[in-house]
Amino acid sequence: MSTIVRTPANSPDTHCTPEEYKARYQRSTEDADAFWLEEAKKRLDWYQEPSKAGEWSFDPVDIKWFADGSLNLCHNCVDRHLPDHAERVALIFEPDDPATPSRSLTYAQLHGEVVQMANALKAMGVAKGDRVTLYMPMVIEGVLAMLACARIGAIHSVVFGGFSPEALAGRLEACESRFVITADEGLRGTKTIPLKANVDAALDHDGVKVDGVLVVRHTGGEIAMTEGRDHWYHDVASDADCPCEEMGAEDPLFILYTSGSTGKPKGVLHTTGGYALWAAATFHYTFDYQPGEVFWCSADIGWVTGHSYVTYGPLLNAGTSVVFEGVPNYPDHGRFWDVIAKHKVNIFYTAPTAIRALMREGDDWVTKHDRSSLRILGTVGEPINPEAWRWYYEVVGGSRCPIVDTWWQTETGGHMITTLPYAHDMKPGSAGKPFFGVQPLLVDNEGQPLEGATDGNLCISASWPGQARTVYGDHDRFIEAYFSTFPGRYFTGDGCRRDEDGYYWITGRVDDVINVSGHRMGTAEVESALVLHPKVAEAAVVGYPHDVKGQGIYCYITTMEGVEASDELYAELKQQVRKEIGPVATPDHLHFTDGLPKTRSGKIMRRILRKIAENDYGALGDTSTLADPSLVDRLIEGRQNR
Ligand code: WTA
């Protein structure tokens, strides 16, 4: 039996009681079209109301929601709130350095600023349907840039500011983006990130063709500007009238690159109407958001969590969203709780890796700050271990605040499995129950559905409005990645257990994707970066359990004939990965070996490499099919020696 933590008694205004959850969930799956049409009309403003909800098939793969409706997402996030909530705070900016003043924007001010940004984009020549790449620090202008794209019908592609110029170049090229929005520099703790210089380096790559770069002045640091191509935001912004573009519900809203098992990152495409509804509805229910509450999601807008829960979800609900530039341990380990006290945050949403890192520093950093404003806590990005859950619940939340452990993915647009506050009891380490309309299905390795309490591969058997529609420019890859392992079903890539109470426990990826500090990383991407080094013959990368990061990156390397492993090579290879991908992908372990375990047909046996990296030698399984069985002993020895 797993532990159950009772949810507090219903709050008087809760959006969902236990009974309401049951009734709504049932209706959302049995009468999905009527349910989602109602939700769509209730939560969004349409120019043309849709007459149909889902029109989809997973075989062949073709997904549409609300296809005959039209709307504008910026209008829904900003303009429509002006009559009633013009003076409500929309965004609170908390800078990296707490000594720098914070700044907030009301909805009226947000409207003024978004119009300026949209006009700046138009002045650069951005038109409906153009891809615009954002490479931004966590500042209000990042959110403005997303909204401004939505306003004029441009498709944003946000690239996390921690990615390298090479990674940025790859993403610019892949979606043929001709425009970039960036800042002079970003700040994270004591580090300065040379964003504009990185953009310049990315634009030097063959295949990247950018006509305009919009630069926001943030730190005031010295940067180079290329005449005719680069424009200071403050020079081209204007407050001329800028109406919202009427968009079809299925017009693309954004592309977000994410790692998969194979090849380069995929440009996951979300469209306007379904995504908007999913962000709005999940924010409303999962966080039980009440008018006037201050919501803080600590994710960067470079990840999907920032898209849905820094920008779109809160603003669609006329909420107040905190935009935090800094890091959890600067200037000290109490920064999160200091920000919560300062801005009277009611709902806080962060990643297990941050919780684990802060837990190590002791309770005093938390308890010395006033957390009485907190009502609900959330986690996302990776499984949370029960110990960290307990600490978050008891120390941070004072055993008062329900925790929502939200399982979802870039491809799902928003929450898919989570308990709802006041509607469900919690089990530390379990994400909980499916959100409305979500039909999880566990299957065995042959694709046979499994019933009741069981372990399996997590699929979703029916479409939901927030589902990604395709991989930008490559629908075959979309089908291959998500619908080919178990035909007719969306396969998440995650393993999962369902317990006797119908609670879902995500056990981690079952494909070649690893999750490092809540960031998705394709092992194939890290391998490609490593083998670019002239002294490397072959590389195989696996994840292994890491106390703080969840998973660490473990790389097996064979060198070219005659090359000796050395400390110098070790350092060069780490640097190589940082250059190709970015600091997020820095290997934790490099294990030089004289060979990789392969079958006689030459396939690398990753299972064995994973077990050795995990220091789990009892479960190596059958090694008799290896071309060189003695290699395993040498690999184990190499592992134990470090
Ligand atoms: C993992 C982040 C356990 C999972 C929103 C998924 C989780 C991948 C949870 C998606 C959770 C996300 N519990 N695992 N609450 N949330 N994951 O696309 O493996 O960056 O497939 O989206 O993160 O990562 P992505």
mmCIF file of N, CA, C and O and ligand atoms in Angstrom, residues 258 304-305 379-383 405-411 492 494 506 509 515 518 520, ligand 1:
data_model
loop_
_atom_site.group_PDB
_atom_site.id
_atom_site.type_symbol
_atom_site.label_atom_id
_atom_site.label_comp_id
_atom_site.label_asym_id
_atom_site.label_seq_id
_atom_site.Cartn_x
_atom_site.Cartn_y
_atom_site.Cartn_z
ATOM 1 N N THR A 258 12.259 19.765 -29.428
ATOM 2 C CA THR A 258 12.440 18.891 -28.274
ATOM 3 C C THR A 258 13.150 17.617 -28.700
ATOM 4 O O THR A 258 13.072 17.207 -29.852
ATOM 5 N N VAL A 304 8.528 24.038 -22.708
ATOM 6 C CA VAL A 304 7.071 24.085 -22.862
ATOM 7 C C VAL A 304 6.385 24.538 -21.570
ATOM 8 O O VAL A 304 5.343 25.190 -21.603
ATOM 9 N N THR A 305 6.979 24.211 -20.432
ATOM 10 C CA THR A 305 6.356 24.616 -19.164
ATOM 11 C C THR A 305 6.241 26.143 -19.092
ATOM 12 O O THR A 305 5.229 26.684 -18.635
ATOM 13 N N THR A 379 4.679 20.451 -9.080
ATOM 14 C CA THR A 379 5.961 20.016 -9.639
ATOM 15 C C THR A 379 5.736 19.508 -11.064
ATOM 16 O O THR A 379 4.636 19.114 -11.440
ATOM 17 N N VAL A 380 6.818 19.506 -11.819
ATOM 18 C CA VAL A 380 6.744 19.101 -13.227
ATOM 19 C C VAL A 380 8.125 18.734 -13.750
ATOM 20 O O VAL A 380 9.128 19.241 -13.274
ATOM 21 N N GLY A 381 8.148 17.867 -14.735
ATOM 22 C CA GLY A 381 9.365 17.644 -15.516
ATOM 23 C C GLY A 381 10.006 16.292 -15.336
ATOM 24 O O GLY A 381 10.704 15.818 -16.221
ATOM 25 N N GLU A 382 9.819 15.670 -14.199
ATOM 26 C CA GLU A 382 10.456 14.382 -13.925
ATOM 27 C C GLU A 382 9.746 13.793 -12.716
ATOM 28 O O GLU A 382 9.057 14.512 -11.987
ATOM 29 N N PRO A 383 9.948 12.505 -12.495
ATOM 30 C CA PRO A 383 9.326 11.914 -11.313
ATOM 31 C C PRO A 383 9.900 12.570 -10.047
ATOM 32 O O PRO A 383 11.077 12.908 -10.001
ATOM 33 N N ASP A 405 1.411 17.063 -8.775
ATOM 34 C CA ASP A 405 2.565 16.516 -9.491
ATOM 35 C C ASP A 405 2.057 16.285 -10.909
ATOM 36 O O ASP A 405 1.324 15.335 -11.173
ATOM 37 N N THR A 406 2.410 17.195 -11.802
ATOM 38 C CA THR A 406 1.779 17.233 -13.125
ATOM 39 C C THR A 406 2.631 16.508 -14.155
ATOM 40 O O THR A 406 3.745 16.920 -14.451
ATOM 41 N N TRP A 407 2.100 15.430 -14.700
ATOM 42 C CA TRP A 407 2.813 14.735 -15.778
ATOM 43 C C TRP A 407 2.283 15.225 -17.118
ATOM 44 O O TRP A 407 1.078 15.222 -17.362
ATOM 45 N N TRP A 408 3.203 15.621 -17.967
ATOM 46 C CA TRP A 408 2.843 16.004 -19.338
ATOM 47 C C TRP A 408 4.108 16.148 -20.157
ATOM 48 O O TRP A 408 5.192 15.820 -19.672
ATOM 49 N N GLN A 409 3.990 16.596 -21.397
ATOM 50 C CA GLN A 409 5.123 16.645 -22.324
ATOM 51 C C GLN A 409 4.980 17.838 -23.267
ATOM 52 O O GLN A 409 3.878 18.362 -23.441
ATOM 53 N N THR A 410 6.081 18.185 -23.919
ATOM 54 C CA THR A 410 6.037 19.224 -24.945
ATOM 55 C C THR A 410 4.902 18.912 -25.929
ATOM 56 O O THR A 410 4.162 19.796 -26.354
ATOM 57 N N GLU A 411 4.764 17.654 -26.272
ATOM 58 C CA GLU A 411 3.794 17.225 -27.281
ATOM 59 C C GLU A 411 2.353 17.284 -26.795
ATOM 60 O O GLU A 411 1.435 17.222 -27.602
ATOM 61 N N THR A 492 3.841 7.793 -25.510
ATOM 62 C CA THR A 492 4.494 8.903 -24.815
ATOM 63 C C THR A 492 6.006 8.723 -24.665
ATOM 64 O O THR A 492 6.709 9.679 -24.377
ATOM 65 N N ASP A 494 7.130 7.041 -22.179
ATOM 66 C CA ASP A 494 7.300 6.831 -20.741
ATOM 67 C C ASP A 494 6.789 5.460 -20.315
ATOM 68 O O ASP A 494 5.814 4.949 -20.863
ATOM 69 N N ILE A 506 4.619 7.501 -12.927
ATOM 70 C CA ILE A 506 5.520 7.512 -14.080
ATOM 71 C C ILE A 506 6.870 6.957 -13.638
ATOM 72 O O ILE A 506 7.437 7.401 -12.641
ATOM 73 N N ARG A 509 11.539 7.357 -18.754
ATOM 74 C CA ARG A 509 11.503 7.070 -20.184
ATOM 75 C C ARG A 509 11.892 5.624 -20.463
ATOM 76 O O ARG A 509 12.774 5.072 -19.806
ATOM 77 N N ASN A 515 16.436 12.302 -18.859
ATOM 78 C CA ASN A 515 15.838 13.486 -18.269
ATOM 79 C C ASN A 515 16.819 14.034 -17.232
ATOM 80 O O ASN A 515 16.950 13.507 -16.139
ATOM 81 N N GLY A 518 15.182 17.654 -15.239
ATOM 82 C CA GLY A 518 13.902 18.000 -15.856
ATOM 83 C C GLY A 518 14.022 18.430 -17.307
ATOM 84 O O GLY A 518 13.044 18.826 -17.922
ATOM 85 N N ARG A 520 14.816 17.409 -21.193
ATOM 86 C CA ARG A 520 14.857 16.229 -22.054
ATOM 87 C C ARG A 520 16.080 16.257 -22.928
ATOM 88 O O ARG A 520 16.364 17.267 -23.567
HETATM 89 C C1 WTA B 1 8.930 13.614 -17.888
HETATM 90 C C2 WTA B 1 7.895 18.750 -19.658
HETATM 91 C C3 WTA B 1 7.295 12.161 -14.071
HETATM 92 C C4 WTA B 1 8.382 12.462 -18.688
HETATM 93 C C5 WTA B 1 6.495 19.178 -19.215
HETATM 94 C C6 WTA B 1 7.934 13.134 -19.972
HETATM 95 C C7 WTA B 1 7.538 13.627 -15.814
HETATM 96 C C8 WTA B 1 8.973 14.196 -20.160
HETATM 97 C C9 WTA B 1 6.630 14.521 -15.204
HETATM 98 C C10 WTA B 1 8.478 15.363 -20.962
HETATM 99 C C11 WTA B 1 6.072 14.158 -13.937
HETATM 100 C C12 WTA B 1 7.288 15.351 -17.101
HETATM 101 N N1 WTA B 1 6.434 12.969 -13.419
HETATM 102 N N2 WTA B 1 7.859 12.451 -15.245
HETATM 103 N N3 WTA B 1 5.241 14.944 -13.268
HETATM 104 N N4 WTA B 1 6.503 15.588 -16.034
HETATM 105 N N5 WTA B 1 7.930 14.181 -16.970
HETATM 106 O O1 WTA B 1 8.665 17.495 -23.089
HETATM 107 O O2 WTA B 1 9.422 11.535 -18.936
HETATM 108 O O3 WTA B 1 10.265 18.637 -21.516
HETATM 109 O O4 WTA B 1 7.888 12.255 -21.074
HETATM 110 O O5 WTA B 1 7.842 18.339 -20.968
HETATM 111 O O6 WTA B 1 9.307 14.608 -18.830
HETATM 112 O O7 WTA B 1 9.433 16.396 -20.995
HETATM 113 P P1 WTA B 1 9.113 17.759 -21.711
#
